């Protein structure tokens, strides 16, 4: 695998946290940061897929049964906020 060099800036306390975490896992800082970035990107993709699935399920339900009642919509919003799936776009559209 070819590696590319990046330059990042972090506050001193973040630098120490990164170095300690990398050392604890027995990895070079660059390898630890690369793995952390991949994990973050995968989590963001999973959340985006979850938000898309929720929108699709809601649209499917409403196409078949009509608009979701307000009480049910509020419960769904609360669940989605707790699950980290609610984004501002969906919240303002509901």
CSV table of N, CA and C in Angstrom, one decimal:
chain,number,residue,atom,x,y,z
A,1,UNK,N,0.8,-1.2,0.0
A,1,UNK,CA,0.0,0.0,0.0
A,1,UNK,C,0.9,1.2,0.0
A,2,UNK,N,0.6,2.2,-0.8
A,2,UNK,CA,1.3,3.4,-0.9
A,2,UNK,C,0.7,4.4,0.1
A,3,UNK,N,1.5,5.0,0.9
A,3,UNK,CA,1.1,6.0,1.9
A,3,UNK,C,1.3,7.4,1.4
A,4,UNK,N,0.3,8.2,1.7
A,4,UNK,CA,0.5,9.7,1.4
A,4,UNK,C,0.6,10.4,2.7
A,5,UNK,N,1.4,11.5,2.6
A,5,UNK,CA,1.7,12.3,3.8
A,5,UNK,C,0.6,13.4,3.9
A,6,UNK,N,0.1,13.6,5.1
A,6,UNK,CA,-0.8,14.6,5.4
A,6,UNK,C,-0.2,15.5,6.6
A,7,UNK,N,-0.6,16.7,6.6
A,7,UNK,CA,-0.2,17.5,7.7
A,7,UNK,C,-1.5,18.0,8.4
A,8,UNK,N,-1.6,17.8,9.7
A,8,UNK,CA,-2.8,18.2,10.5
A,8,UNK,C,-2.4,19.0,11.7
A,9,UNK,N,-3.3,19.9,12.1
A,9,UNK,CA,-3.0,20.7,13.3
A,9,UNK,C,-4.0,20.3,14.4
A,10,UNK,N,-3.5,20.0,15.6
A,10,UNK,CA,-4.4,19.7,16.7
A,10,UNK,C,-3.9,20.5,18.0
A,11,UNK,N,-4.8,20.7,18.9
A,11,UNK,CA,-4.4,21.3,20.1
A,11,UNK,C,-3.5,20.4,20.9
A,12,UNK,N,-2.6,20.9,21.8
A,12,UNK,CA,-1.7,20.1,22.5
A,12,UNK,C,-2.3,18.9,23.3
A,13,UNK,N,-3.5,19.2,23.9
A,13,UNK,CA,-4.1,18.1,24.7
A,13,UNK,C,-4.6,17.0,23.8
A,14,UNK,N,-5.0,17.3,22.5
A,14,UNK,CA,-5.4,16.3,21.6
A,14,UNK,C,-4.2,15.5,21.1
A,15,UNK,N,-3.1,16.2,20.9
A,15,UNK,CA,-1.9,15.5,20.5
A,15,UNK,C,-1.5,14.5,21.6
A,16,UNK,N,-1.6,14.9,22.8
A,16,UNK,CA,-1.2,13.9,23.9
A,16,UNK,C,-2.2,12.7,24.0
A,17,UNK,N,-3.5,13.0,23.8
A,17,UNK,CA,-4.5,11.9,23.8
A,17,UNK,C,-4.2,11.0,22.6
A,18,UNK,N,-3.9,11.5,21.5
A,18,UNK,CA,-3.6,10.6,20.3
A,18,UNK,C,-2.4,9.8,20.5
A,19,UNK,N,-1.3,10.4,21.0
A,19,UNK,CA,-0.1,9.7,21.2
A,19,UNK,C,-0.2,8.6,22.3
A,20,UNK,N,-1.0,8.9,23.3
A,20,UNK,CA,-1.2,7.9,24.4
A,20,UNK,C,-2.0,6.8,23.9
A,21,UNK,N,-3.1,7.0,23.1
A,21,UNK,CA,-3.9,6.0,22.5
A,21,UNK,C,-3.1,5.1,21.6
A,22,UNK,N,-2.3,5.7,20.7
A,22,UNK,CA,-1.5,5.0,19.8
A,22,UNK,C,-0.5,4.1,20.5
A,23,UNK,N,0.1,4.6,21.5
A,23,UNK,CA,1.1,3.9,22.3
A,23,UNK,C,0.4,2.7,23.0
A,24,UNK,N,-0.8,2.9,23.6
A,24,UNK,CA,-1.5,1.9,24.3
A,24,UNK,C,-1.8,0.7,23.3
A,25,UNK,N,-2.1,1.0,22.1
A,25,UNK,CA,-2.4,0.0,21.1
A,25,UNK,C,-1.1,-0.5,20.4
A,26,UNK,N,0.0,0.0,20.7
A,26,UNK,CA,1.3,-0.4,20.1
A,26,UNK,C,1.4,-0.1,18.6
A,27,UNK,N,0.8,1.1,18.2
A,27,UNK,CA,0.8,1.5,16.8
A,27,UNK,C,1.6,2.8,16.7
A,28,UNK,N,2.1,3.1,15.5
A,28,UNK,CA,2.6,4.4,15.3
A,28,UNK,C,1.5,5.4,15.2
A,29,UNK,N,1.7,6.6,15.5
A,29,UNK,CA,0.6,7.6,15.5
A,29,UNK,C,0.0,7.7,14.1
A,30,UNK,N,0.7,7.6,13.1
A,30,UNK,CA,0.1,7.7,11.7
A,30,UNK,C,-0.8,6.6,11.5
A,31,UNK,N,-0.4,5.4,11.9
A,31,UNK,CA,-1.3,4.2,11.7
A,31,UNK,C,-2.6,4.3,12.5
A,32,UNK,N,-2.4,4.8,13.8
A,32,UNK,CA,-3.6,4.9,14.7
A,32,UNK,C,-4.5,6.0,14.1
A,33,UNK,N,-4.0,7.1,13.6
A,33,UNK,CA,-4.8,8.1,13.1
A,33,UNK,C,-5.5,7.7,11.8
A,34,UNK,N,-4.8,6.9,10.9
A,34,UNK,CA,-5.5,6.4,9.7
A,34,UNK,C,-6.6,5.5,10.1
A,35,UNK,N,-6.4,4.6,11.1
A,35,UNK,CA,-7.5,3.7,11.5
A,35,UNK,C,-8.7,4.4,12.1
A,36,UNK,N,-8.4,5.5,12.9
A,36,UNK,CA,-9.4,6.3,13.5
A,36,UNK,C,-10.2,7.0,12.4
A,37,UNK,N,-9.5,7.5,11.4
A,37,UNK,CA,-10.2,8.2,10.3
A,37,UNK,C,-11.1,7.2,9.5
A,38,UNK,N,-10.6,6.0,9.3
A,38,UNK,CA,-11.5,5.0,8.6
A,38,UNK,C,-12.7,4.7,9.4
A,39,UNK,N,-12.5,4.5,10.7
A,39,UNK,CA,-13.6,4.2,11.6
A,39,UNK,C,-14.7,5.3,11.6
A,40,UNK,N,-14.2,6.5,11.6
A,40,UNK,CA,-15.1,7.7,11.6
A,40,UNK,C,-15.9,7.8,10.3
A,41,UNK,N,-15.2,7.5,9.2
A,41,UNK,CA,-15.8,7.6,7.9
A,41,UNK,C,-16.9,6.5,7.8
A,42,UNK,N,-16.6,5.3,8.3
A,42,UNK,CA,-17.5,4.2,8.2
A,42,UNK,C,-18.7,4.5,9.1
A,43,UNK,N,-18.5,5.1,10.3
A,43,UNK,CA,-19.6,5.4,11.1
A,43,UNK,C,-20.5,6.5,10.5
A,44,UNK,N,-19.9,7.5,9.8
A,44,UNK,CA,-20.7,8.5,9.1
A,44,UNK,C,-21.5,7.9,8.0
A,45,UNK,N,-20.9,7.0,7.3
A,45,UNK,CA,-21.7,6.3,6.2
A,45,UNK,C,-22.8,5.5,6.8
A,46,UNK,N,-22.6,4.8,7.9
A,46,UNK,CA,-23.7,4.0,8.5
A,46,UNK,C,-24.8,4.9,9.0
A,47,UNK,N,-24.5,6.0,9.6
A,47,UNK,CA,-25.5,7.0,10.0
A,47,UNK,C,-26.3,7.6,8.8
A,48,UNK,N,-25.6,7.9,7.8
A,48,UNK,CA,-26.2,8.4,6.6
A,48,UNK,C,-27.2,7.4,6.0
A,49,UNK,N,-26.7,6.1,6.0
A,49,UNK,CA,-27.6,5.0,5.5
A,49,UNK,C,-28.8,4.9,6.4
A,50,UNK,N,-28.6,5.0,7.7
A,50,UNK,CA,-29.7,4.9,8.6
A,50,UNK,C,-30.7,6.0,8.4
A,51,UNK,N,-30.2,7.2,8.3
A,51,UNK,CA,-31.1,8.4,8.0
A,51,UNK,C,-31.9,8.2,6.7
A,52,UNK,N,-31.2,7.7,5.7
A,52,UNK,CA,-31.9,7.4,4.4
A,52,UNK,C,-33.0,6.3,4.6
A,53,UNK,N,-32.7,5.3,5.3
A,53,UNK,CA,-33.6,4.2,5.5
A,53,UNK,C,-34.9,4.7,6.3
A,54,UNK,N,-34.6,5.6,7.3
A,54,UNK,CA,-35.8,6.1,8.0
A,54,UNK,C,-36.6,7.0,7.1
A,55,UNK,N,-36.0,7.8,6.3
A,55,UNK,CA,-36.8,8.6,5.4
A,55,UNK,C,-37.6,7.8,4.4
A,56,UNK,N,-37.0,6.7,3.9
A,56,UNK,CA,-37.7,5.8,3.0
A,56,UNK,C,-38.8,5.1,3.7
A,57,UNK,N,-38.6,4.6,4.9
A,57,UNK,CA,-39.7,3.9,5.6
A,57,UNK,C,-40.8,4.8,5.9
A,58,UNK,N,-40.5,6.1,6.3
A,58,UNK,CA,-41.6,7.0,6.6
A,58,UNK,C,-42.4,7.4,5.3
A,59,UNK,N,-41.7,7.6,4.2
A,59,UNK,CA,-42.4,7.9,2.9
A,59,UNK,C,-43.2,6.7,2.5
A,60,UNK,N,-42.7,5.5,2.7
A,60,UNK,CA,-43.5,4.3,2.3
A,60,UNK,C,-44.7,4.2,3.2
A,61,UNK,N,-44.6,4.4,4.5
A,61,UNK,CA,-45.7,4.3,5.4
A,61,UNK,C,-46.8,5.4,5.0
A,62,UNK,N,-46.3,6.6,4.8
A,62,UNK,CA,-47.2,7.7,4.6
A,62,UNK,C,-47.9,7.5,3.2
A,63,UNK,N,-47.2,6.9,2.2
A,63,UNK,CA,-47.9,6.7,0.9
A,63,UNK,C,-49.0,5.7,1.1
A,64,UNK,N,-48.8,4.7,2.0
A,64,UNK,CA,-49.8,3.7,2.2
A,64,UNK,C,-50.9,4.1,3.1
A,65,UNK,N,-50.6,4.8,4.2
A,65,UNK,CA,-51.5,5.1,5.3
A,65,UNK,C,-51.8,6.5,5.5
A,66,UNK,N,-51.2,7.4,4.8
A,66,UNK,CA,-51.4,8.8,5.0
A,66,UNK,C,-50.4,9.4,6.0
A,67,UNK,N,-50.5,10.7,6.3
A,67,UNK,CA,-49.5,11.3,7.2
A,67,UNK,C,-49.4,10.6,8.5
A,68,UNK,N,-48.2,10.5,9.0
A,68,UNK,CA,-48.0,9.9,10.4
A,68,UNK,C,-48.6,10.9,11.4
A,69,UNK,N,-49.4,10.4,12.3
A,69,UNK,CA,-50.1,11.3,13.3
A,69,UNK,C,-49.0,12.0,14.1
A,70,UNK,N,-49.3,13.2,14.5
A,70,UNK,CA,-48.4,14.1,15.2
A,70,UNK,C,-47.7,13.4,16.4
A,71,UNK,N,-48.5,12.7,17.2
A,71,UNK,CA,-47.9,12.0,18.4
A,71,UNK,C,-46.9,11.0,18.0
A,72,UNK,N,-47.2,10.2,17.0
A,72,UNK,CA,-46.3,9.2,16.5
A,72,UNK,C,-45.0,9.8,15.9
A,73,UNK,N,-45.2,10.9,15.2
A,73,UNK,CA,-44.1,11.7,14.6
A,73,UNK,C,-43.2,12.2,15.7
A,74,UNK,N,-43.7,12.7,16.8
A,74,UNK,CA,-42.9,13.2,17.9
A,74,UNK,C,-42.1,12.0,18.5
A,75,UNK,N,-42.8,10.8,18.7
A,75,UNK,CA,-42.1,9.7,19.3
A,75,UNK,C,-41.0,9.2,18.3
A,76,UNK,N,-41.2,9.2,17.0
A,76,UNK,CA,-40.2,8.8,16.1
A,76,UNK,C,-39.1,9.8,16.1
A,77,UNK,N,-39.3,11.1,16.2
A,77,UNK,CA,-38.2,12.1,16.3
A,77,UNK,C,-37.4,11.9,17.5
A,78,UNK,N,-38.1,11.6,18.6
A,78,UNK,CA,-37.3,11.4,19.9
A,78,UNK,C,-36.4,10.2,19.8
A,79,UNK,N,-37.0,9.1,19.2
A,79,UNK,CA,-36.2,7.9,19.0
A,79,UNK,C,-35.0,8.1,18.1
A,80,UNK,N,-35.2,8.9,17.0
A,80,UNK,CA,-34.1,9.1,16.1
A,80,UNK,C,-33.1,10.0,16.7
A,81,UNK,N,-33.5,11.0,17.5
A,81,UNK,CA,-32.5,11.9,18.2
A,81,UNK,C,-31.6,11.0,19.1
A,82,UNK,N,-32.3,10.1,19.9
A,82,UNK,CA,-31.5,9.3,20.8
A,82,UNK,C,-30.6,8.3,20.1
A,83,UNK,N,-31.0,7.9,18.9
A,83,UNK,CA,-30.2,7.0,18.1
A,83,UNK,C,-29.1,7.7,17.3
A,84,UNK,N,-29.2,9.0,17.3
A,84,UNK,CA,-28.2,9.8,16.5
A,84,UNK,C,-28.5,9.8,15.0
A,85,UNK,N,-29.8,9.5,14.7
A,85,UNK,CA,-30.1,9.4,13.3
A,85,UNK,C,-30.9,10.7,12.7
A,86,UNK,N,-31.2,11.6,13.6
A,86,UNK,CA,-32.0,12.7,13.2
A,86,UNK,C,-31.0,13.8,12.7
A,87,UNK,N,-31.2,14.3,11.5
A,87,UNK,CA,-30.4,15.4,11.0
A,87,UNK,C,-31.4,16.6,10.9
A,88,UNK,N,-30.8,17.8,10.8
A,88,UNK,CA,-31.6,19.0,10.8
A,88,UNK,C,-32.5,19.1,9.6
A,89,UNK,N,-32.1,18.5,8.4
A,89,UNK,CA,-32.9,18.6,7.3
A,89,UNK,C,-34.2,17.8,7.5
A,90,UNK,N,-34.1,16.6,8.1
A,90,UNK,CA,-35.4,15.8,8.3
A,90,UNK,C,-36.2,16.5,9.3
A,91,UNK,N,-35.6,17.0,10.4
A,91,UNK,CA,-36.3,17.7,11.5
A,91,UNK,C,-37.1,18.8,11.0
A,92,UNK,N,-36.5,19.7,10.1
A,92,UNK,CA,-37.3,20.8,9.6
A,92,UNK,C,-38.3,20.5,8.6
A,93,UNK,N,-38.1,19.3,7.9
A,93,UNK,CA,-39.1,18.8,6.9
A,93,UNK,C,-40.3,18.2,7.5
A,94,UNK,N,-40.2,17.7,8.8
A,94,UNK,CA,-41.3,17.0,9.4
A,94,UNK,C,-42.2,17.9,10.0
